[in-house]
């Protein structure tokens, strides 16, 4: 993956192992909140877990099964954004930020860069954002970036407790993205 410099202080960079300690620190500092929306946050118990994930992600990226970038602010890891489940002309988007980096538009700017790759370079037809109903912040990102609320899927997202929670599906079509640029 080629690093993308979005502004003087915001960039999307390759998920390399030297970033594991800073990413893990963000997760550990906000584990309770992150795990409400992202069950994997409870599986990160030490820096080595994050390093293992980054190595796994590199393999998935090399196999064209995943696109993932670390969001950096002033050169420091702030969170991640990814595109996964790419098939049949569409893909899902996921993202998270550490607490100190929220509320500054970094996810929206990162999402806009991903949209350019997906719709312009890769010619996909649709991007989707799935969020749980209580994740108002993630829904606000979708809405402010002109994603359309498509559906509520009952018991769709697995939890670590072995249950499932509902998902709200937002999407943006390539034709809508083209009309916006």
Tab-separated table of C-alpha atoms in Angstrom:
chain	number	residue	atom	x	y	z
A	1	UNK	CA	0.000	0.000	0.000
A	2	UNK	CA	1.193	3.440	-0.873
A	3	UNK	CA	0.964	6.024	1.925
A	4	UNK	CA	-1.639	8.720	1.259
A	5	UNK	CA	-0.976	12.203	2.649
A	6	UNK	CA	-4.406	13.811	2.968
A	7	UNK	CA	-3.324	17.071	4.638
A	8	UNK	CA	-0.150	18.442	6.210
A	9	UNK	CA	-0.935	16.519	9.392
A	10	UNK	CA	-3.255	13.653	8.310
A	11	UNK	CA	-2.131	10.539	6.433
A	12	UNK	CA	-3.152	6.962	5.724
A	13	UNK	CA	-0.171	4.636	6.072
A	14	UNK	CA	0.558	0.942	5.705
A	15	UNK	CA	-0.188	-1.216	8.767
A	16	UNK	CA	3.338	-2.093	9.805
A	17	UNK	CA	4.432	-3.752	13.055
A	18	UNK	CA	6.363	-0.750	14.452
A	19	UNK	CA	2.982	1.007	14.841
A	20	UNK	CA	1.626	-1.755	17.102
A	21	UNK	CA	2.610	-0.178	20.443
A	22	UNK	CA	0.930	3.154	19.709
A	23	UNK	CA	-2.203	1.484	18.332
A	24	UNK	CA	-2.396	-0.841	21.311
A	25	UNK	CA	-2.067	2.122	23.696
A	26	UNK	CA	-5.071	3.795	22.034
A	27	UNK	CA	-7.115	0.603	22.336
A	28	UNK	CA	-6.103	-0.026	25.954
A	29	UNK	CA	-6.920	3.557	26.970
A	30	UNK	CA	-10.437	3.323	25.524
A	31	UNK	CA	-11.162	-0.415	25.607
A	32	UNK	CA	-14.536	-0.148	27.381
A	33	UNK	CA	-15.924	2.299	24.837
A	34	UNK	CA	-14.372	0.660	21.754
A	35	UNK	CA	-15.553	-2.812	22.754
A	36	UNK	CA	-19.167	-1.581	22.789
A	37	UNK	CA	-18.971	-1.284	19.008
A	38	UNK	CA	-15.943	-3.395	18.094
A	39	UNK	CA	-15.805	-6.726	19.947
A	40	UNK	CA	-12.209	-7.326	18.809
A	41	UNK	CA	-11.089	-4.572	21.230
A	42	UNK	CA	-11.495	-7.071	24.072
A	43	UNK	CA	-9.175	-9.545	22.339
A	44	UNK	CA	-6.210	-7.156	22.335
A	45	UNK	CA	-4.448	-7.933	25.629
A	46	UNK	CA	-0.914	-6.778	24.816
A	47	UNK	CA	1.168	-5.084	22.133
A	48	UNK	CA	2.009	-8.499	20.661
A	49	UNK	CA	-1.692	-9.053	19.884
A	50	UNK	CA	-1.798	-5.850	17.855
A	51	UNK	CA	1.487	-6.744	16.127
A	52	UNK	CA	0.035	-10.148	15.218
A	53	UNK	CA	-3.042	-8.466	13.785
A	54	UNK	CA	-0.927	-6.073	11.713
A	55	UNK	CA	1.066	-9.001	10.302
A	56	UNK	CA	-2.187	-10.824	9.497
A	57	UNK	CA	-3.552	-7.680	7.810
A	58	UNK	CA	-0.406	-7.386	5.676
A	59	UNK	CA	-0.998	-10.929	4.405
A	60	UNK	CA	-4.660	-10.203	3.666
A	61	UNK	CA	-3.681	-7.016	1.843
A	62	UNK	CA	-1.096	-8.907	-0.233
A	63	UNK	CA	-3.786	-11.475	-1.120
A	64	UNK	CA	-6.173	-8.635	-2.156
A	65	UNK	CA	-8.657	-9.710	0.518
A	66	UNK	CA	-8.429	-6.479	2.509
A	67	UNK	CA	-7.464	-2.840	2.208
A	68	UNK	CA	-6.442	-1.360	5.542
A	69	UNK	CA	-4.609	1.783	6.553
A	70	UNK	CA	-3.480	3.278	9.822
A	71	UNK	CA	-4.761	6.815	10.214
A	72	UNK	CA	-1.930	9.030	11.451
A	73	UNK	CA	-2.115	12.557	12.817
A	74	UNK	CA	1.183	14.434	12.932
A	75	UNK	CA	2.924	11.111	12.309
A	76	UNK	CA	1.313	9.345	15.298
A	77	UNK	CA	-1.194	6.481	14.875
A	78	UNK	CA	-4.727	7.690	15.620
A	79	UNK	CA	-6.833	4.723	14.454
A	80	UNK	CA	-7.598	2.644	11.369
A	81	UNK	CA	-9.843	2.498	8.337
A	82	UNK	CA	-10.412	-0.548	6.189
A	83	UNK	CA	-12.355	-1.929	3.266
A	84	UNK	CA	-13.324	-5.592	3.501
A	85	UNK	CA	-15.833	-8.111	2.142
A	86	UNK	CA	-15.084	-6.896	-1.378
A	87	UNK	CA	-17.182	-8.842	-3.868
A	88	UNK	CA	-19.727	-8.328	-6.619
A	89	UNK	CA	-18.791	-4.671	-7.070
A	90	UNK	CA	-19.293	-3.618	-3.463
A	91	UNK	CA	-17.414	-3.600	-0.173
A	92	UNK	CA	-17.857	-2.812	3.518
A	93	UNK	CA	-15.990	-0.054	5.332
A	94	UNK	CA	-14.832	-0.136	8.943
A	95	UNK	CA	-13.057	2.507	11.017
A	96	UNK	CA	-12.093	3.513	14.532
A	97	UNK	CA	-10.222	6.342	16.222
A	98	UNK	CA	-8.588	6.693	19.600
A	99	UNK	CA	-10.385	9.058	21.959
A	100	UNK	CA	-7.973	12.036	21.598
A	101	UNK	CA	-8.530	12.112	17.834
A	102	UNK	CA	-12.329	12.073	17.698
A	103	UNK	CA	-14.359	15.077	16.650
A	104	UNK	CA	-11.801	16.571	14.261
A	105	UNK	CA	-13.121	15.171	10.963
A	106	UNK	CA	-10.289	12.651	10.561
A	107	UNK	CA	-12.620	9.739	9.809
A	108	UNK	CA	-14.556	11.756	7.226
A	109	UNK	CA	-11.357	12.831	5.487
A	110	UNK	CA	-10.050	9.251	5.543
A	111	UNK	CA	-13.371	7.927	4.243
A	112	UNK	CA	-13.329	10.424	1.391
A	113	UNK	CA	-9.839	9.241	0.395
A	114	UNK	CA	-11.025	5.625	0.504
A	115	UNK	CA	-14.062	6.517	-1.629
A	116	UNK	CA	-11.763	7.984	-4.275
A	117	UNK	CA	-9.782	4.725	-4.404
A	118	UNK	CA	-12.872	2.527	-4.408
A	119	UNK	CA	-15.006	4.429	-6.892
A	120	UNK	CA	-12.384	6.018	-9.132
A	121	UNK	CA	-9.435	3.630	-9.195
A	122	UNK	CA	-11.107	0.281	-8.466
A	123	UNK	CA	-14.462	1.060	-10.129
A	124	UNK	CA	-16.572	-0.555	-7.397
A	125	UNK	CA	-20.294	0.221	-7.474
A	126	UNK	CA	-21.128	0.543	-3.767
A	127	UNK	CA	-19.603	1.074	-0.328
A	128	UNK	CA	-21.462	0.036	2.820
A	129	UNK	CA	-21.090	1.023	6.452
A	130	UNK	CA	-22.632	-1.299	9.036
A	131	UNK	CA	-23.120	0.039	12.527
A	132	UNK	CA	-25.018	-1.042	15.602
A	133	UNK	CA	-28.093	1.072	16.406
A	134	UNK	CA	-26.547	2.643	19.525
A	135	UNK	CA	-23.399	3.839	17.744
A	136	UNK	CA	-24.629	7.350	17.041
A	137	UNK	CA	-21.139	8.660	16.217
A	138	UNK	CA	-20.604	6.102	13.447
A	139	UNK	CA	-24.056	6.806	12.054
A	140	UNK	CA	-23.224	10.536	12.077
A	141	UNK	CA	-20.126	9.810	9.975
A	142	UNK	CA	-22.247	7.932	7.442
A	143	UNK	CA	-24.886	10.656	7.282
A	144	UNK	CA	-22.438	13.572	7.069
A	145	UNK	CA	-20.663	11.815	4.203
A	146	UNK	CA	-23.936	11.394	2.278
A	147	UNK	CA	-24.445	7.680	2.824
A	148	UNK	CA	-28.036	6.490	2.486
A	149	UNK	CA	-29.624	4.504	5.299
A	150	UNK	CA	-30.755	1.290	3.620
A	151	UNK	CA	-31.970	-1.084	6.295
A	152	UNK	CA	-31.920	-2.425	9.796
A	153	UNK	CA	-30.750	-6.041	9.838
A	154	UNK	CA	-31.968	-7.963	12.901
A	155	UNK	CA	-29.380	-9.963	14.856
A	156	UNK	CA	-26.692	-9.448	12.187
A	157	UNK	CA	-23.428	-8.584	13.974
A	158	UNK	CA	-21.903	-11.237	16.268
A	159	UNK	CA	-20.833	-10.303	19.773
A	160	UNK	CA	-18.068	-11.859	21.848
A	161	UNK	CA	-20.767	-13.224	24.182
A	162	UNK	CA	-21.988	-15.462	21.361
A	163	UNK	CA	-25.128	-13.431	20.709
A	164	UNK	CA	-25.944	-11.119	17.804
A	165	UNK	CA	-26.925	-7.482	17.632
A	166	UNK	CA	-28.825	-5.560	14.986
A	167	UNK	CA	-27.011	-3.634	12.263
A	168	UNK	CA	-27.935	-0.430	10.497
A	169	UNK	CA	-26.742	-0.474	6.882
A	170	UNK	CA	-25.702	2.722	5.140
A	171	UNK	CA	-24.475	2.811	1.550
A	172	UNK	CA	-23.109	5.106	-1.111
A	173	UNK	CA	-23.275	4.277	-4.810
A	174	UNK	CA	-20.559	5.168	-7.285
A	175	UNK	CA	-23.054	7.233	-9.293
A	176	UNK	CA	-23.858	9.289	-6.177
A	177	UNK	CA	-20.159	9.797	-5.459
A	178	UNK	CA	-19.595	10.949	-9.052
A	179	UNK	CA	-22.460	13.437	-8.720
A	180	UNK	CA	-20.864	14.850	-5.542
A	181	UNK	CA	-17.386	15.491	-6.945
